[in-house]
Short mmCIF file of C-alpha atoms in Angstrom, two decimals:
data_model
loop_
_atom_site.label_atom_id
_atom_site.label_comp_id
_atom_site.label_asym_id
_atom_site.label_seq_id
_atom_site.Cartn_x
_atom_site.Cartn_y
_atom_site.Cartn_z
CA UNK A 1 88.71 3.09 56.55
CA UNK A 2 85.17 3.65 57.74
CA UNK A 3 82.74 1.10 56.34
CA UNK A 4 80.71 3.88 54.73
CA UNK A 5 83.73 5.51 53.09
CA UNK A 6 84.02 5.63 49.33
CA UNK A 7 85.76 7.88 46.84
CA UNK A 8 83.55 10.33 44.94
CA UNK A 9 84.92 12.87 42.47
CA UNK A 10 88.37 12.55 44.03
CA UNK A 11 87.19 13.06 47.61
CA UNK A 12 86.64 10.48 50.31
CA UNK A 13 83.03 10.05 51.43
CA UNK A 14 83.42 9.56 55.17
CA UNK A 15 79.80 9.13 56.29
CA UNK A 16 76.15 8.98 55.26
CA UNK A 17 73.46 10.85 57.14
CA UNK A 18 69.79 10.59 56.21
CA UNK A 19 68.27 12.88 58.83
CA UNK A 20 67.65 16.65 58.88
CA UNK A 21 70.64 19.01 59.17
CA UNK A 22 70.21 22.56 60.45
CA UNK A 23 73.23 24.85 60.05
CA UNK A 24 73.04 27.93 62.26
CA UNK A 25 75.00 30.84 60.82
CA UNK A 26 76.40 31.35 57.35
CA UNK A 27 79.37 33.63 57.83
CA UNK A 28 82.96 32.91 56.90
CA UNK A 29 82.94 29.50 58.61
CA UNK A 30 79.52 28.40 57.40
CA UNK A 31 80.48 29.20 53.81
CA UNK A 32 83.62 27.13 54.19
CA UNK A 33 81.98 24.16 55.90
CA UNK A 34 79.36 23.77 53.17
CA UNK A 35 81.64 22.46 50.37
CA UNK A 36 83.40 20.11 52.80
CA UNK A 37 80.06 18.60 53.82
CA UNK A 38 79.15 18.18 50.15
CA UNK A 39 82.44 16.41 49.47
CA UNK A 40 82.62 14.12 52.47
CA UNK A 41 79.14 13.59 54.01
CA UNK A 42 76.30 11.97 52.09
CA UNK A 43 73.18 13.85 53.20
CA UNK A 44 69.61 14.44 52.04
CA UNK A 45 69.70 17.88 50.42
CA UNK A 46 65.95 18.27 50.84
CA UNK A 47 66.41 18.06 54.62
CA UNK A 48 69.26 20.58 54.82
CA UNK A 49 68.53 24.14 55.93
CA UNK A 50 70.69 27.14 56.83
CA UNK A 51 69.31 29.70 59.30
CA UNK A 52 71.04 33.07 59.63
CA UNK A 53 70.01 36.69 60.15
CA UNK A 54 72.22 37.86 57.25
CA UNK A 55 71.42 36.73 53.71
CA UNK A 56 74.40 38.34 51.95
CA UNK A 57 75.79 34.95 50.88
CA UNK A 58 72.56 33.08 50.27
CA UNK A 59 73.45 32.90 46.58
CA UNK A 60 75.79 30.00 47.39
CA UNK A 61 72.77 28.14 48.75
CA UNK A 62 70.35 29.19 46.02
CA UNK A 63 72.62 27.88 43.28
CA UNK A 64 72.76 24.56 45.09
CA UNK A 65 68.99 24.55 45.64
CA UNK A 66 69.51 24.38 49.40
CA UNK A 67 66.98 25.93 51.76
CA UNK A 68 67.76 29.20 53.54
CA UNK A 69 65.80 30.93 56.29
CA UNK A 70 66.66 34.56 57.06
CA UNK A 71 66.07 34.55 60.79
CA UNK A 72 67.91 35.23 64.04
CA UNK A 73 67.69 32.35 66.51
CA UNK A 74 66.84 33.83 69.91
CA UNK A 75 66.17 32.69 73.45
CA UNK A 76 62.48 33.25 72.77
CA UNK A 77 62.14 31.33 69.49
CA UNK A 78 64.82 28.64 69.33
CA UNK A 79 62.65 25.74 70.47
CA UNK A 80 59.69 26.66 68.27
CA UNK A 81 61.86 27.17 65.20
CA UNK A 82 64.28 24.27 65.55
CA UNK A 83 62.14 21.45 66.93
CA UNK A 84 60.00 20.83 63.82
CA UNK A 85 63.02 21.14 61.54
CA UNK A 86 64.99 18.53 63.47
CA UNK A 87 62.25 15.98 64.14
CA UNK A 88 61.04 15.34 60.61
CA UNK A 89 63.10 12.17 60.30
CA UNK A 90 64.23 9.74 59.23
CA UNK A 91 66.12 9.15 62.45
CA UNK A 92 67.97 11.79 64.36
CA UNK A 93 68.49 15.37 63.24
CA UNK A 94 71.68 17.42 63.59
CA UNK A 95 72.51 21.00 64.54
CA UNK A 96 75.76 22.40 63.15
CA UNK A 97 76.06 25.61 65.15
CA UNK A 98 78.43 28.08 63.46
CA UNK A 99 76.74 31.22 64.73
CA UNK A 100 77.30 33.80 67.45
CA UNK A 101 74.81 34.88 70.14
CA UNK A 102 73.19 31.45 70.51
CA UNK A 103 73.46 29.66 73.83
CA UNK A 104 75.40 26.43 73.42
CA UNK A 105 74.06 25.01 76.67
CA UNK A 106 70.42 25.72 75.79
CA UNK A 107 70.79 24.27 72.30
CA UNK A 108 72.41 21.14 73.75
CA UNK A 109 69.51 20.78 76.17
CA UNK A 110 67.10 21.03 73.25
CA UNK A 111 69.02 18.37 71.33
CA UNK A 112 68.84 16.11 74.37
CA UNK A 113 65.07 16.61 74.49
CA UNK A 114 64.54 15.68 70.83
CA UNK A 115 67.42 13.16 70.46
CA UNK A 116 69.39 15.20 67.90
CA UNK A 117 73.12 15.48 67.25
CA UNK A 118 74.88 18.75 68.04
CA UNK A 119 78.28 20.31 67.25
CA UNK A 120 79.69 23.83 67.65
CA UNK A 121 83.03 25.61 67.56
CA UNK A 122 82.76 27.70 70.72
CA UNK A 123 80.76 28.00 73.96
CA UNK A 124 78.38 30.86 73.20
CA UNK A 125 75.84 32.66 75.41
CA UNK A 126 72.74 34.54 74.39
CA UNK A 127 73.49 38.20 73.53
CA UNK A 128 74.54 40.65 76.22
CA UNK A 129 76.78 38.65 78.53
CA UNK A 130 80.16 39.88 77.30
CA UNK A 131 79.29 43.56 77.78
CA UNK A 132 77.12 43.20 80.89
CA UNK A 133 78.83 45.47 83.43
CA UNK A 134 76.49 44.15 86.14
CA UNK A 135 77.88 40.64 85.77
CA UNK A 136 81.10 39.82 87.60
CA UNK A 137 84.31 39.24 85.67
CA UNK A 138 84.09 35.57 86.59
CA UNK A 139 80.53 35.36 85.27
CA UNK A 140 81.63 36.86 81.93
CA UNK A 141 84.42 34.33 81.48
CA UNK A 142 84.85 31.35 79.19
CA UNK A 143 85.38 29.33 82.35
CA UNK A 144 81.79 30.09 83.35
CA UNK A 145 80.46 29.33 79.86
CA UNK A 146 82.27 25.99 79.83
CA UNK A 147 80.91 25.11 83.27
CA UNK A 148 77.41 25.88 81.96
CA UNK A 149 77.91 23.42 79.11
CA UNK A 150 79.42 20.78 81.41
CA UNK A 151 76.41 21.22 83.68
CA UNK A 152 74.30 19.82 80.83
CA UNK A 153 76.47 16.69 80.94
CA UNK A 154 76.24 16.44 84.71
CA UNK A 155 72.46 16.73 84.60
CA UNK A 156 71.96 14.57 81.51
CA UNK A 157 74.83 12.09 81.08
CA UNK A 158 75.11 9.77 78.09
CA UNK A 159 72.74 9.64 75.15
CA UNK A 160 73.07 11.23 71.75
CA UNK A 161 76.47 12.74 71.01
CA UNK A 162 77.01 16.49 71.34
CA UNK A 163 80.46 17.85 70.48
CA UNK A 164 81.45 21.04 72.27
CA UNK A 165 84.01 23.48 70.84
CA UNK A 166 85.30 21.65 67.78
CA UNK A 167 86.96 24.18 65.49
CA UNK A 168 90.67 24.86 65.04
CA UNK A 169 91.09 26.32 68.50
CA UNK A 170 89.33 25.19 70.49
CA UNK A 171 89.22 21.77 68.83
CA UNK A 172 92.08 20.75 66.55
CA UNK A 173 94.73 22.06 68.94
CA UNK A 174 93.63 19.52 71.57
CA UNK A 175 94.42 16.77 69.06
CA UNK A 176 97.78 18.43 68.33
CA UNK A 177 98.63 18.41 72.05
CA UNK A 178 98.32 14.64 72.22
CA UNK A 179 100.41 14.10 69.09
CA UNK A 180 103.04 16.54 70.35
CA UNK A 181 103.17 14.75 73.70
CA UNK A 182 103.69 11.40 71.97
CA UNK A 183 106.51 12.96 69.91
CA UNK A 184 108.23 14.36 73.02
CA UNK A 185 107.87 11.14 75.02
CA UNK A 186 109.35 9.22 72.08
CA UNK A 187 112.22 11.72 71.68
CA UNK A 188 113.01 11.44 75.39
CA UNK A 189 112.96 7.63 75.12
CA UNK A 190 110.42 7.30 77.91
CA UNK A 191 108.98 3.90 78.66
CA UNK A 192 105.28 4.31 77.83
CA UNK A 193 102.34 2.99 75.90
CA UNK A 194 99.90 5.37 74.25
CA UNK A 195 97.33 6.27 76.91
CA UNK A 196 93.70 5.22 76.59
CA UNK A 197 92.31 7.26 79.48
CA UNK A 198 92.29 10.84 80.71
CA UNK A 199 94.36 9.90 83.74
CA UNK A 200 96.82 8.06 81.52
CA UNK A 201 97.38 11.15 79.38
CA UNK A 202 97.91 13.27 82.48
CA UNK A 203 100.47 10.81 83.82
CA UNK A 204 102.34 10.77 80.53
CA UNK A 205 102.47 14.57 80.40
CA UNK A 206 103.80 14.68 83.95
CA UNK A 207 106.31 11.92 83.14
CA UNK A 208 107.52 13.93 80.14
CA UNK A 209 108.08 16.96 82.37
CA UNK A 210 105.79 19.33 80.49
CA UNK A 211 105.15 22.46 82.52
CA UNK A 212 102.81 24.21 80.15
CA UNK A 213 101.32 24.71 76.72
CA UNK A 214 100.89 27.75 74.53
CA UNK A 215 98.34 27.67 71.75
CA UNK A 216 100.92 29.53 69.68
CA UNK A 217 99.64 31.12 66.47
CA UNK A 218 100.97 33.61 63.93
CA UNK A 219 98.80 34.82 61.04
CA UNK A 220 100.84 36.52 58.31
CA UNK A 221 98.08 36.78 55.68
CA UNK A 222 98.27 40.20 53.99
CA UNK A 223 95.43 42.08 52.38
CA UNK A 224 95.74 43.63 48.93
CA UNK A 225 94.22 46.90 50.14
CA UNK A 226 95.37 48.89 53.22
CA UNK A 227 93.09 48.88 56.27
CA UNK A 228 90.89 51.99 56.31
CA UNK A 229 90.53 53.94 59.52
CA UNK A 230 87.44 53.06 61.53
CA UNK A 231 86.96 49.53 60.14
CA UNK A 232 87.87 46.31 61.95
CA UNK A 233 89.64 43.89 59.60
CA UNK A 234 90.21 40.23 60.47
CA UNK A 235 90.69 36.84 58.84
CA UNK A 236 87.79 35.30 60.76
CA UNK A 237 84.69 36.43 62.65
CA UNK A 238 85.10 40.03 63.77
CA UNK A 239 82.14 39.66 66.12
CA UNK A 240 83.71 36.58 67.66
CA UNK A 241 87.14 38.15 68.01
CA UNK A 242 85.80 41.33 69.59
CA UNK A 243 83.67 39.33 72.00
CA UNK A 244 86.50 37.14 73.25
CA UNK A 245 88.90 40.09 73.20
CA UNK A 246 86.63 41.97 75.60
CA UNK A 247 86.26 39.01 77.95
CA UNK A 248 88.84 38.74 80.72
CA UNK A 249 92.18 37.10 79.96
CA UNK A 250 92.04 33.49 81.13
CA UNK A 251 94.49 30.67 81.42
CA UNK A 252 94.73 27.17 82.76
CA UNK A 253 96.84 27.48 85.89
CA UNK A 254 99.66 24.96 86.32
CA UNK A 255 100.86 23.39 89.54
CA UNK A 256 104.46 24.49 88.83
CA UNK A 257 103.53 28.18 89.08
CA UNK A 258 104.90 29.96 92.14
CA UNK A 259 102.96 33.24 92.23
CA UNK A 260 99.67 34.48 90.87
CA UNK A 261 99.96 37.52 88.59
CA UNK A 262 98.77 40.89 89.84
CA UNK A 263 95.06 41.44 89.40
CA UNK A 264 94.29 37.73 88.99
CA UNK A 265 91.78 35.56 90.79
CA UNK A 266 90.44 32.04 90.97
CA UNK A 267 86.83 31.17 90.34
CA UNK A 268 84.66 30.14 93.27
CA UNK A 269 82.94 27.30 91.39
CA UNK A 270 83.68 24.52 88.96
CA UNK A 271 86.85 22.54 88.22
CA UNK A 272 89.32 25.18 89.55
CA UNK A 273 91.68 24.51 86.62
CA UNK A 274 91.99 28.16 85.57
CA UNK A 275 92.43 31.74 86.72
CA UNK A 276 91.43 35.05 85.18
CA UNK A 277 93.00 38.49 84.99
CA UNK A 278 91.13 41.72 85.65
CA UNK A 279 91.81 43.05 82.17
CA UNK A 280 90.62 42.20 78.66
CA UNK A 281 92.38 39.63 76.55
CA UNK A 282 92.76 42.15 73.74
CA UNK A 283 94.89 44.25 76.11
CA UNK A 284 97.06 41.45 77.49
CA UNK A 285 100.20 40.22 75.76
CA UNK A 286 102.44 37.22 76.35
CA UNK A 287 105.81 36.07 75.07
CA UNK A 288 105.69 33.01 72.84
CA UNK A 289 107.28 31.31 69.83
CA UNK A 290 106.23 29.95 66.43
CA UNK A 291 108.52 28.51 63.73
CA UNK A 292 108.12 31.32 61.18
CA UNK A 293 108.05 34.36 63.47
CA UNK A 294 110.30 32.81 66.11
CA UNK A 295 109.90 34.84 69.33
CA UNK A 296 106.83 37.07 69.36
CA UNK A 297 104.34 38.90 71.54
CA UNK A 298 100.87 37.40 71.26
CA UNK A 299 97.54 38.30 72.82
CA UNK A 300 96.37 36.28 75.80
CA UNK A 301 92.81 36.10 74.54
CA UNK A 302 90.45 33.82 76.42
CA UNK A 303 89.71 30.50 74.75
CA UNK A 304 87.88 27.39 75.84
CA UNK A 305 90.86 25.11 75.14
CA UNK A 306 93.03 27.01 77.62
CA UNK A 307 90.74 25.67 80.31
CA UNK A 308 89.71 22.31 78.88
CA UNK A 309 93.29 21.19 78.11
CA UNK A 310 94.54 22.20 81.56
CA UNK A 311 91.57 20.42 83.15
CA UNK A 312 91.95 17.29 80.99
CA UNK A 313 95.61 16.74 81.95
CA UNK A 314 95.11 17.43 85.67
CA UNK A 315 96.13 14.65 88.05
CA UNK A 316 94.50 14.56 91.47
CA UNK A 317 95.30 12.71 94.66
CA UNK A 318 92.92 12.88 97.60
CA UNK A 319 90.86 15.43 95.73
CA UNK A 320 93.82 17.82 95.32
CA UNK A 321 95.55 18.67 92.04
CA UNK A 322 99.10 17.32 92.13
CA UNK A 323 99.89 18.02 88.48
CA UNK A 324 98.44 20.39 85.94
CA UNK A 325 100.06 22.23 83.01
CA UNK A 326 99.62 25.94 82.53
CA UNK A 327 97.77 26.50 79.25
CA UNK A 328 96.79 29.61 77.32
CA UNK A 329 96.42 31.20 73.93
CA UNK A 330 99.31 33.27 72.54
CA UNK A 331 97.82 34.77 69.39
CA UNK A 332 99.40 37.15 66.92
CA UNK A 333 96.62 37.84 64.39
CA UNK A 334 97.15 39.29 60.93
CA UNK A 335 98.65 42.79 60.82
CA UNK A 336 95.34 44.42 59.92
CA UNK A 337 93.70 42.82 62.96
CA UNK A 338 96.51 44.07 65.22
CA UNK A 339 95.91 47.59 63.89
CA UNK A 340 92.19 47.14 64.42
CA UNK A 341 92.68 46.09 68.05
CA UNK A 342 95.00 49.04 68.65
CA UNK A 343 92.38 51.36 67.21
CA UNK A 344 89.62 49.80 69.33
CA UNK A 345 91.73 50.03 72.50
CA UNK A 346 92.33 53.71 71.84
CA UNK A 347 88.56 54.21 71.78
CA UNK A 348 88.14 52.68 75.27
CA UNK A 349 87.41 49.27 73.74
CA UNK A 350 84.42 50.46 71.77
CA UNK A 351 84.32 48.32 68.60
CA UNK A 352 84.41 49.95 65.20
CA UNK A 353 81.06 50.52 63.52
CA UNK A 354 82.08 48.70 60.33
CA UNK A 355 84.09 45.55 59.79
CA UNK A 356 85.28 43.16 57.11
CA UNK A 357 86.51 39.56 57.05
CA UNK A 358 89.30 39.08 54.52
CA UNK A 359 88.27 36.59 51.86
CA UNK A 360 90.54 34.41 49.75
CA UNK A 361 90.35 37.06 47.02
CA UNK A 362 91.31 39.93 49.36
CA UNK A 363 94.56 38.28 50.47
CA UNK A 364 97.75 38.43 48.43
CA UNK A 365 99.97 36.08 50.46
CA UNK A 366 100.74 34.71 53.90
CA UNK A 367 100.17 31.72 56.16
CA UNK A 368 98.29 30.93 59.32
CA UNK A 369 100.74 29.02 61.49
CA UNK A 370 98.69 27.48 64.28
CA UNK A 371 100.06 24.96 66.72
CA UNK A 372 100.85 24.04 70.30
CA UNK A 373 104.09 24.82 72.12
CA UNK A 374 104.74 22.29 74.89
CA UNK A 375 107.48 23.63 77.15
CA UNK A 376 109.50 22.95 80.29
CA UNK A 377 110.60 19.40 79.46
CA UNK A 378 114.15 18.08 78.91
CA UNK A 379 114.19 19.30 75.28
CA UNK A 380 112.99 22.75 76.42
CA UNK A 381 110.08 23.43 74.04
CA UNK A 382 108.39 21.72 71.09
CA UNK A 383 105.97 23.33 68.63
CA UNK A 384 103.65 21.09 66.64
CA UNK A 385 101.05 22.39 64.22
CA UNK A 386 99.81 23.48 60.81
CA UNK A 387 101.40 26.10 58.56
CA UNK A 388 98.73 26.66 55.92
CA UNK A 389 99.24 29.26 53.20
CA UNK A 390 96.58 31.17 51.33
CA UNK A 391 97.96 29.78 48.06
CA UNK A 392 97.46 26.18 49.18
CA UNK A 393 94.07 27.01 50.67
CA UNK A 394 92.82 28.18 47.27
CA UNK A 395 93.82 24.82 45.81
CA UNK A 396 92.28 22.77 48.61
CA UNK A 397 88.80 24.26 49.13
CA UNK A 398 86.63 27.20 48.03
CA UNK A 399 85.10 30.15 49.91
CA UNK A 400 87.72 30.53 52.66
CA UNK A 401 91.14 31.77 53.67
CA UNK A 402 93.82 29.77 55.50
CA UNK A 403 92.44 30.63 58.94
CA UNK A 404 88.99 29.49 57.93
CA UNK A 405 90.10 26.16 56.46
CA UNK A 406 91.82 25.18 59.69
CA UNK A 407 88.46 25.68 61.40
CA UNK A 408 86.12 24.19 58.79
CA UNK A 409 88.17 21.02 58.36
CA UNK A 410 88.01 20.50 62.12
CA UNK A 411 84.22 20.86 62.01
CA UNK A 412 84.16 18.20 59.29
CA UNK A 413 86.32 15.89 61.42
CA UNK A 414 84.06 16.47 64.42
CA UNK A 415 80.92 15.63 62.46
CA UNK A 416 82.42 12.42 61.08
CA UNK A 417 83.61 11.33 64.53
CA UNK A 418 80.19 12.18 65.99
CA UNK A 419 78.40 10.02 63.43
CA UNK A 420 80.85 7.18 64.04
CA UNK A 421 80.28 7.55 67.80
CA UNK A 422 76.58 8.41 68.00
CA UNK A 423 75.90 7.72 71.68
CA UNK A 424 78.77 9.29 73.59
CA UNK A 425 76.82 12.05 75.29
CA UNK A 426 78.40 15.50 75.58
CA UNK A 427 82.11 15.47 74.76
CA UNK A 428 84.90 18.01 74.40
CA UNK A 429 87.58 17.80 71.71
CA UNK A 430 90.09 16.59 74.32
CA UNK A 431 87.98 13.44 74.78
CA UNK A 432 87.71 12.49 71.11
CA UNK A 433 89.92 10.06 69.17
CA UNK A 434 92.68 12.44 68.13
CA UNK A 435 94.14 10.07 65.56
CA UNK A 436 90.83 9.58 63.75
CA UNK A 437 90.03 13.28 63.80
CA UNK A 438 93.43 14.28 62.43
CA UNK A 439 93.21 11.55 59.79
CA UNK A 440 90.09 13.26 58.43
CA UNK A 441 91.47 16.79 58.80
CA UNK A 442 95.07 16.43 57.62
CA UNK A 443 94.40 16.76 53.86
CA UNK A 444 93.28 20.35 54.52
CA UNK A 445 96.04 21.56 56.86
CA UNK A 446 99.03 22.09 54.56
CA UNK A 447 102.41 21.24 56.12
CA UNK A 448 101.93 19.76 59.60
CA UNK A 449 105.19 19.34 61.50
CA UNK A 450 106.98 19.54 64.82
CA UNK A 451 110.01 21.68 65.71
CA UNK A 452 112.10 21.90 68.86
CA UNK A 453 113.45 25.26 70.01
CA UNK A 454 115.89 26.51 72.64
CA UNK A 455 113.92 29.75 73.01
CA UNK A 456 112.61 30.72 76.44
CA UNK A 457 110.73 33.85 77.58
CA UNK A 458 113.95 35.01 79.25
CA UNK A 459 115.85 35.37 75.97
CA UNK A 460 117.23 38.89 75.57
CA UNK A 461 115.62 40.15 78.77
CA UNK A 462 117.12 42.76 81.09
CA UNK A 463 119.70 44.01 78.59
CA UNK A 464 118.63 47.61 78.07
CA UNK A 465 116.41 47.96 81.12
CA UNK A 466 116.13 46.06 84.42
CA UNK A 467 113.26 43.59 84.56
CA UNK A 468 111.60 41.67 87.36
CA UNK A 469 112.13 38.08 86.18
CA UNK A 470 112.44 34.66 87.76
CA UNK A 471 115.73 33.35 86.41
CA UNK A 472 115.42 30.11 88.39
CA UNK A 473 112.62 28.88 86.13
CA UNK A 474 112.20 30.42 82.66
CA UNK A 475 108.73 28.91 82.33
CA UNK A 476 107.05 30.73 85.18
CA UNK A 477 104.05 32.67 83.85
CA UNK A 478 105.61 35.72 85.49
CA UNK A 479 108.26 35.57 82.76
CA UNK A 480 105.76 34.93 79.97
CA UNK A 481 103.42 37.82 80.75
CA UNK A 482 104.27 41.15 79.14
CA UNK A 483 103.73 43.66 81.94
#
């Protein structure tokens, strides 16, 4: 137990923080993070402020007598607005960035300048990048955004901790990967000790024979009311989902892959751990598997963890990659979101003019089953993750659905780890102590379990119609991609 930990009103107090806290954004995730901070982080309420351009939920802050500023943080004003708020002491300040359209790299640079903590859930740019037709596909990618953040670390190593991309995915799923790998290595009776280095984890994954990883998710939460035509419905940020859905499909590219898919390309800069497809993620489907749905078609939507996980487990010899797992998202959102994407695609990817995020009161039942599917080893495939229902979510925490709680609890874990490790410089979720982070997060995840499956992306293929498949290796991406 952390030395600062104590039980208050039935909840464990994990850390104390006396400095200023600035929360950027107060949408579905900000609303959900707030009560978790109140439960588990001792902070000075007079030095806590939320900044957001939308004040529709400021009542939650007003009733708590917490400060709210209705303001959009922009490239022009972020330093002038944030610097005085974060430097009022005592000690370091902290940015909890839960917004869209705010540059992660620029905010991290600011925090370096003023010695403040920083955490976010995604690599974000300033507005305009995702729909900038003048920018190349590579420049609009998550790969490029991640390289921009890592450039901050290359230029300014060490110092105050900044945690990049620490939500459910990216974030929590990186911790799941390590636990799943330990489970597989144990099941296979491999001779190993738990790794303590990046190279050690890569060697263990290669030793276990893992060819790739799906971030395999199925959201079955159902709304009480049918989706109206012309409105985008989702269980989390519509703006965020549309943005990443309109970015190119991206995936970490494994060393076992034989052929690049049609219309794909490598980037000409950076770590070279990933490729991209010349089509949007919202229009790209892949075959995958989750325990409840079993086999399913998910969307290959770009995500930071697809790149960071593949990069983290890469082994190099003489500067060349000799082992890397393929890694990508395989996401089946709630039914209303699938309908919304179909509607948007039919309108040449022009987003709907109105949208709604399903709250805990809108949803009648369902779970968000989010985990990692490690495949290609001697036991074929192993899914490990969280299956959190809306019913349990209502009992665990207010102001959020099951999807949201998987994210907000990861933010809580990231903040606690950051305060316990205050001088680690810029880190990704893959580099954090996965056991400590999951220890903090587990009480909010519902059933967390692992399950082996004999399913492969070749199951049932070529029965009614001929298909171009690689039967020599079921786990080639060629077999996973839905053409």
